[in-house]
Amino acid sequence: MQRGWLHSGPLLWLQYVDKNVKLKVGKHEEHRGWLLTVDPVSASVVLVNFREDGASVRVVMGHAVEDVEVLQESDPETAERLRLFLLPPTTSSLDPEELSRRRMGVYRWLEKNRVPVEEDGDSLRVAGALTILAPYRPEDCCSSNQIILDRIQRLIQSQPHLLKVDPGFDSIQILPGFSGSQEL
Amino acid sequence: MATPVSVLRLPKGPDPNSRGFDPNSPRFVALCRTSISTSAAEADAKELQREQRARSALRERFLRCLLTMTNKKVQFHMHEKVDVEATFGASDIDVLNFQVSDLHTPIGVQKEALIRCQDVISFTFDM
């Protein structure tokens, strides 16, 4: 089935999604789990097994898959659970006012550095090629242009902060020596 | 615009127009010959549309899975029962290599490494 699996194609692979399957891997291995997806580029199979406190995920490379057998059809509850598994991690729990303040801070910092930036709803748009989403940290920059991405990320990284926010957003520490003003 | 996936571009430089799905790009032909005949491009356009939709849905799920794996400890199960642990960094677009950090090998810990996907049978991580 080896060459068969690699050549099955996306329509056939799609049929296995959200089902409980048993994979024959290599010569002697077997793995079971809920099939999250099959990568169309490498035919790799992603299996999920739920535990009491989370899940364990196994990705079997396409070239190693010998056989795939369906053990259980998909049910809506598990399908939903698998779908939630894929959602991006929840964004910040900062209130809208705080987010707005941070956005203005980053906006002014970019302007000060002569970067063409405009507000676009809750995000910032830079040079028509890069978007900064809340909460406007370097890792929140999105662009298909690597050079602009790198430059803007470094710039935001170097912005002097008045409020230091830790990544978990559990606490906000105010650095000593600064007043409440955001003017740089 | 969605959060970009960590993608490693290897120095060999792929065809700039190819995104891994183009079966005619020289890089794809050279390295991923196996995937080519899965395309129903020769068949009717409607079939192709269905196929492309399936392809994108599957690929998106896979990319999100790679995203959740970033910076997590992953166990790679390789040939000859070799198991190594590392912190996952990124994959390249054709899933030919994985970039990892702190790779624990029998001869020591490699700070940064590239693992060839051909050498990997499967890899696991916990959420």
CSV table of C-alpha atoms in Angstrom, one decimal:
chain,number,residue,atom,x,y,z
A,1,MET,CA,0.0,0.0,0.0
A,2,GLN,CA,3.1,2.2,0.4
A,3,ARG,CA,3.2,3.7,-3.0
A,4,GLY,CA,-0.6,3.7,-2.9
A,5,TRP,CA,-0.8,5.9,0.1
A,6,LEU,CA,1.7,8.5,-1.3
A,7,HIS,CA,-0.3,8.6,-4.5
A,8,SER,CA,-3.8,8.5,-3.1
A,9,GLY,CA,-4.4,12.2,-3.5
A,10,PRO,CA,-6.1,14.9,-1.4
A,11,LEU,CA,-9.7,13.7,-2.0
A,12,LEU,CA,-8.9,10.2,-0.6
A,13,TRP,CA,-6.8,11.6,2.2
A,14,LEU,CA,-9.7,13.9,3.2
A,15,GLN,CA,-11.9,10.9,3.7
A,16,TYR,CA,-9.8,9.7,6.6
A,17,VAL,CA,-10.0,13.1,8.5
A,18,ASP,CA,-11.6,13.0,12.0
A,19,LYS,CA,-11.7,9.2,12.0
A,20,ASN,CA,-10.1,6.8,14.4
A,21,VAL,CA,-7.5,4.9,12.4
A,22,LYS,CA,-4.9,2.2,12.8
A,23,LEU,CA,-1.7,2.9,10.8
A,24,LYS,CA,0.8,0.2,9.8
A,25,VAL,CA,4.2,1.9,9.9
A,26,GLY,CA,7.4,0.5,8.5
A,27,LYS,CA,7.7,-3.3,9.0
A,28,HIS,CA,6.4,-3.9,12.5
A,29,GLU,CA,4.9,-0.7,14.0
A,30,GLU,CA,1.3,0.1,14.5
A,31,HIS,CA,-0.1,3.4,15.7
A,32,ARG,CA,-3.7,4.3,16.5
A,33,GLY,CA,-5.4,7.6,17.0
A,34,TRP,CA,-7.8,10.2,15.6
A,35,LEU,CA,-6.6,11.4,12.3
A,36,LEU,CA,-6.2,15.1,12.4
A,37,THR,CA,-5.0,15.7,8.9
A,38,VAL,CA,-2.8,14.3,6.1
A,39,ASP,CA,-0.3,16.8,4.7
A,40,PRO,CA,-0.8,16.9,0.9
A,41,VAL,CA,2.8,17.7,0.3
A,42,SER,CA,4.4,14.9,2.2
A,43,ALA,CA,1.4,12.6,2.8
A,44,SER,CA,2.3,12.6,6.5
A,45,VAL,CA,-0.4,11.6,8.9
A,46,VAL,CA,-1.2,13.4,12.1
A,47,LEU,CA,-2.7,11.3,14.8
A,48,VAL,CA,-4.1,12.6,18.1
A,49,ASN,CA,-4.8,10.6,21.2
A,50,PHE,CA,-6.6,12.4,24.0
A,51,ARG,CA,-5.5,12.0,27.6
A,52,GLU,CA,-7.1,13.2,30.8
A,53,ASP,CA,-4.8,16.2,30.9
A,54,GLY,CA,-4.3,17.1,27.3
A,55,ALA,CA,-3.3,15.1,24.2
A,56,SER,CA,-0.4,13.3,22.7
A,57,VAL,CA,0.2,13.9,19.0
A,58,ARG,CA,2.1,11.6,16.6
A,59,VAL,CA,3.0,12.6,13.1
A,60,VAL,CA,4.0,9.7,10.9
A,61,MET,CA,5.9,10.7,7.8
A,62,GLY,CA,4.2,9.8,4.5
A,63,HIS,CA,7.1,7.7,3.3
A,64,ALA,CA,6.7,5.4,6.3
A,65,VAL,CA,3.0,4.7,6.0
A,66,GLU,CA,2.3,1.2,4.9
A,67,ASP,CA,-1.4,0.9,5.5
A,68,VAL,CA,-4.3,2.8,7.0
A,69,GLU,CA,-7.4,1.2,8.4
A,70,VAL,CA,-10.5,2.9,9.8
A,71,LEU,CA,-11.4,1.7,13.2
A,72,GLN,CA,-14.1,4.2,14.0
A,73,GLU,CA,-16.1,6.7,12.0
A,74,SER,CA,-16.0,10.4,13.0
A,75,ASP,CA,-18.4,11.7,15.6
A,76,PRO,CA,-19.4,15.4,15.9
A,77,GLU,CA,-18.0,15.7,19.4
A,78,THR,CA,-14.5,14.4,18.5
A,79,ALA,CA,-14.5,16.3,15.3
A,80,GLU,CA,-15.1,19.5,17.2
A,81,ARG,CA,-12.5,18.6,19.7
A,82,LEU,CA,-10.0,18.1,16.9
A,83,ARG,CA,-11.0,21.3,15.3
A,84,LEU,CA,-10.4,23.3,18.6
A,85,PHE,CA,-7.1,21.6,18.9
A,86,LEU,CA,-5.9,23.5,15.8
A,87,LEU,CA,-7.1,27.0,16.8
A,88,PRO,CA,-4.3,29.5,17.4
A,89,PRO,CA,-3.5,30.1,21.0
A,90,THR,CA,-5.9,32.6,22.6
A,91,THR,CA,-4.7,36.2,22.2
A,92,SER,CA,-4.2,38.6,25.0
A,93,SER,CA,-6.7,39.2,27.7
A,94,LEU,CA,-5.9,42.9,27.7
A,95,ASP,CA,-8.9,45.2,27.8
A,96,PRO,CA,-9.7,47.3,24.7
A,97,GLU,CA,-8.5,50.5,26.3
A,98,GLU,CA,-5.1,49.0,27.1
A,99,LEU,CA,-4.9,47.6,23.6
A,100,SER,CA,-5.7,51.0,22.2
A,101,ARG,CA,-3.0,52.6,24.2
A,102,ARG,CA,-0.4,50.0,23.1
A,103,ARG,CA,-1.5,50.4,19.5
A,104,MET,CA,-1.0,54.2,19.7
A,105,GLY,CA,2.4,53.7,21.4
A,106,VAL,CA,3.6,51.4,18.6
A,107,TYR,CA,2.0,53.7,16.0
A,108,ARG,CA,3.9,56.8,17.3
A,109,TRP,CA,7.1,54.9,17.7
A,110,LEU,CA,6.9,53.8,14.0
A,111,GLU,CA,6.0,57.3,12.9
A,112,LYS,CA,8.9,58.7,14.9
A,113,ASN,CA,11.2,56.4,12.9
A,114,ARG,CA,9.7,57.6,9.7
A,115,VAL,CA,7.9,54.4,8.9
A,116,PRO,CA,4.7,54.8,6.8
A,117,VAL,CA,2.0,53.4,9.1
A,118,GLU,CA,-1.7,53.7,9.3
A,119,GLU,CA,-4.4,52.3,11.6
A,120,ASP,CA,-6.6,49.6,10.1
A,121,GLY,CA,-9.3,48.8,12.7
A,122,ASP,CA,-7.6,47.0,15.5
A,123,SER,CA,-4.4,46.4,13.6
A,124,LEU,CA,-1.7,48.6,12.2
A,125,ARG,CA,-0.8,48.5,8.5
A,126,VAL,CA,2.8,49.3,7.6
A,127,ALA,CA,3.9,50.3,4.1
A,128,GLY,CA,0.9,48.4,2.7
A,129,ALA,CA,3.0,45.2,3.1
A,130,LEU,CA,2.9,44.3,6.8
A,131,THR,CA,0.2,44.0,9.4
A,132,ILE,CA,0.6,44.3,13.2
A,133,LEU,CA,-2.1,42.6,15.2
A,134,ALA,CA,-3.0,43.0,18.8
A,135,PRO,CA,-1.1,43.1,21.2
A,136,TYR,CA,1.4,44.6,18.8
A,137,ARG,CA,4.5,42.7,19.9
A,138,PRO,CA,7.3,41.7,17.4
A,139,GLU,CA,5.7,38.3,17.1
A,140,ASP,CA,2.4,39.8,16.1
A,141,CYS,CA,3.8,41.2,12.8
A,142,CYS,CA,2.6,39.5,9.7
A,143,SER,CA,4.1,40.0,6.2
A,144,SER,CA,5.1,38.1,3.1
A,145,ASN,CA,8.1,40.4,2.7
A,146,GLN,CA,10.9,39.0,4.9
A,147,ILE,CA,13.0,42.1,4.8
A,148,ILE,CA,10.3,44.4,5.9
A,149,LEU,CA,9.2,41.9,8.5
A,150,ASP,CA,12.7,41.7,10.0
A,151,ARG,CA,13.2,45.5,10.1
A,152,ILE,CA,9.8,46.2,11.7
A,153,GLN,CA,10.3,43.4,14.2
A,154,ARG,CA,13.6,44.8,15.3
A,155,LEU,CA,12.2,48.3,15.5
A,156,ILE,CA,9.3,47.2,17.8
A,157,GLN,CA,11.8,45.2,19.8
A,158,SER,CA,13.8,48.3,20.4
A,159,GLN,CA,10.9,50.5,21.4
A,160,PRO,CA,11.5,51.9,24.9
A,161,HIS,CA,8.7,50.7,27.1
A,162,LEU,CA,6.9,52.6,29.8
A,163,LEU,CA,4.9,49.6,30.8
A,164,LYS,CA,6.5,46.2,30.8
A,165,VAL,CA,4.0,43.4,30.1
A,166,ASP,CA,5.0,39.8,30.6
A,167,PRO,CA,4.1,37.3,27.8
A,168,GLY,CA,1.4,35.6,29.9
A,169,PHE,CA,-0.3,38.9,30.5
A,170,ASP,CA,-0.8,37.9,34.1
A,171,SER,CA,0.9,40.9,35.5
A,172,ILE,CA,1.9,44.4,34.5
A,173,GLN,CA,4.9,46.0,36.1
A,174,ILE,CA,5.4,49.7,35.9
A,175,LEU,CA,9.1,50.6,35.4
A,176,PRO,CA,10.3,53.0,38.0
A,177,GLY,CA,11.2,56.5,37.0
A,178,PHE,CA,8.5,57.1,34.4
A,179,SER,CA,5.4,59.1,34.6
A,180,GLY,CA,2.2,58.1,32.9
A,181,SER,CA,2.9,60.0,29.7
A,182,GLN,CA,3.5,58.1,26.5
A,183,GLU,CA,5.3,60.9,24.7
A,184,LEU,CA,8.8,59.9,23.8
B,1,MET,CA,-3.9,38.1,7.4
B,2,ALA,CA,-3.2,35.0,9.4
B,3,THR,CA,-0.1,34.4,11.5
B,4,PRO,CA,2.6,33.1,9.3
B,5,VAL,CA,4.1,29.6,9.8
B,6,SER,CA,7.7,29.3,10.7
B,7,VAL,CA,9.2,28.3,7.4
B,8,LEU,CA,12.8,27.5,6.7
B,9,ARG,CA,14.1,28.4,3.3
B,10,LEU,CA,17.1,26.3,2.4
B,11,PRO,CA,20.0,28.0,0.6
B,12,LYS,CA,19.4,26.0,-2.6
B,13,GLY,CA,16.6,28.4,-3.4
B,14,PRO,CA,13.4,27.1,-4.8
B,15,ASP,CA,11.7,28.4,-7.9
B,16,PRO,CA,10.2,31.7,-6.6
B,17,ASN,CA,6.9,31.0,-8.3
B,18,SER,CA,6.5,27.5,-6.8
B,19,ARG,CA,4.8,27.0,-3.5
B,20,GLY,CA,5.3,23.3,-3.2
B,21,PHE,CA,2.1,22.6,-5.0
B,22,ASP,CA,3.4,23.2,-8.5
B,23,PRO,CA,4.2,19.7,-9.8
B,24,ASN,CA,6.3,21.2,-12.6
B,25,SER,CA,8.8,23.1,-10.6
B,26,PRO,CA,12.3,21.6,-11.0
B,27,ARG,CA,12.8,21.4,-7.2
B,28,PHE,CA,9.6,19.6,-6.7
B,29,VAL,CA,10.3,17.2,-9.5
B,30,ALA,CA,13.7,16.5,-8.2
B,31,LEU,CA,12.8,16.0,-4.6
B,32,CYS,CA,9.1,15.2,-4.3
B,33,ARG,CA,8.5,13.0,-7.4
B,34,THR,CA,6.1,10.8,-5.5
B,35,SER,CA,3.4,13.5,-5.0
B,36,ILE,CA,3.2,14.5,-8.7
B,37,SER,CA,0.8,11.9,-10.0
B,38,THR,CA,-1.8,12.7,-7.3
B,39,SER,CA,-2.9,15.7,-9.2
B,40,ALA,CA,-6.0,15.2,-11.2
B,41,ALA,CA,-5.1,18.2,-13.4
B,42,GLU,CA,-5.5,16.1,-16.5
B,43,ALA,CA,-9.1,15.4,-15.5
B,44,ASP,CA,-12.0,17.9,-15.6
B,45,ALA,CA,-11.8,21.3,-14.0
B,46,LYS,CA,-14.5,20.6,-11.5
B,47,GLU,CA,-12.6,17.6,-10.2
B,48,LEU,CA,-9.5,19.8,-10.0
B,49,GLN,CA,-11.4,22.4,-8.0
B,50,ARG,CA,-12.6,19.8,-5.5
B,51,GLU,CA,-9.1,18.4,-5.2
B,52,GLN,CA,-7.6,21.8,-4.6
B,53,ARG,CA,-10.1,22.6,-2.0
B,54,ALA,CA,-9.3,19.3,-0.2
B,55,ARG,CA,-5.6,20.1,-0.6
B,56,SER,CA,-5.8,23.5,1.0
B,57,ALA,CA,-8.0,22.3,3.9
B,58,LEU,CA,-5.6,19.4,4.6
B,59,ARG,CA,-2.5,21.6,4.3
B,60,GLU,CA,-3.9,24.3,6.5
B,61,ARG,CA,-4.6,21.8,9.3
B,62,PHE,CA,-1.1,20.5,8.9
B,63,LEU,CA,0.5,24.0,9.1
B,64,ARG,CA,-1.5,24.8,12.2
B,65,CYS,CA,-0.3,21.6,13.7
B,66,LEU,CA,3.3,22.6,13.0
B,67,LEU,CA,2.5,25.9,14.6
B,68,THR,CA,1.4,24.3,17.8
B,69,MET,CA,4.6,22.3,17.8
B,70,THR,CA,6.9,25.3,17.7
B,71,ASN,CA,9.2,25.5,20.7
B,72,LYS,CA,7.9,22.3,22.2
B,73,LYS,CA,9.9,19.2,23.1
B,74,VAL,CA,9.5,16.6,20.3
B,75,GLN,CA,10.7,13.0,20.2
B,76,PHE,CA,11.8,11.9,16.8
B,77,HIS,CA,11.6,8.2,16.0
B,78,MET,CA,14.1,7.4,13.3
B,79,HIS,CA,15.4,4.3,11.5
B,80,GLU,CA,17.2,1.5,13.4
B,81,LYS,CA,15.1,2.3,16.5
B,82,VAL,CA,17.0,5.6,17.1
B,83,ASP,CA,15.0,8.0,19.2
B,84,VAL,CA,16.1,11.6,19.8
B,85,GLU,CA,14.6,14.5,21.6
B,86,ALA,CA,14.8,18.1,20.5
B,87,THR,CA,12.9,21.4,20.6
B,88,PHE,CA,11.0,21.9,17.4
B,89,GLY,CA,11.8,25.0,15.4
B,90,ALA,CA,10.4,25.0,11.9
B,91,SER,CA,9.8,22.9,8.8
B,92,ASP,CA,10.7,23.8,5.3
B,93,ILE,CA,7.9,24.2,2.7
B,94,ASP,CA,8.2,20.8,1.1
B,95,VAL,CA,8.5,19.0,4.5
B,96,LEU,CA,12.0,17.8,3.6
B,97,ASN,CA,13.9,19.1,6.6
B,98,PHE,CA,13.1,20.1,10.2
B,99,GLN,CA,15.0,22.8,12.0
B,100,VAL,CA,15.4,21.9,15.7
B,101,SER,CA,17.3,23.2,18.7
B,102,ASP,CA,18.9,21.3,21.6
B,103,LEU,CA,19.0,18.0,19.8
B,104,HIS,CA,19.9,15.2,22.2
B,105,THR,CA,22.0,12.7,20.3
B,106,PRO,CA,24.0,9.7,21.6
B,107,ILE,CA,27.1,11.7,21.1
B,108,GLY,CA,26.0,14.9,22.8
B,109,VAL,CA,23.6,17.8,22.5
B,110,GLN,CA,23.5,19.8,19.3
B,111,LYS,CA,22.5,23.4,19.8
B,112,GLU,CA,20.9,23.7,16.4
B,113,ALA,CA,20.4,21.0,13.8
B,114,LEU,CA,18.6,20.1,10.6
B,115,ILE,CA,16.8,16.8,10.6
B,116,ARG,CA,16.1,15.2,7.2
B,117,CYS,CA,12.5,14.0,7.0
B,118,GLN,CA,13.6,11.0,5.0
B,119,ASP,CA,15.4,9.8,8.1
B,120,VAL,CA,12.4,10.2,10.4
B,121,ILE,CA,9.7,7.6,10.7
B,122,SER,CA,7.5,9.5,13.1
B,123,PHE,CA,7.7,12.1,15.8
B,124,THR,CA,5.6,12.7,18.9
B,125,PHE,CA,4.8,15.5,21.2
B,126,ASP,CA,2.4,16.3,24.1
B,127,MET,CA,0.0,19.1,24.4
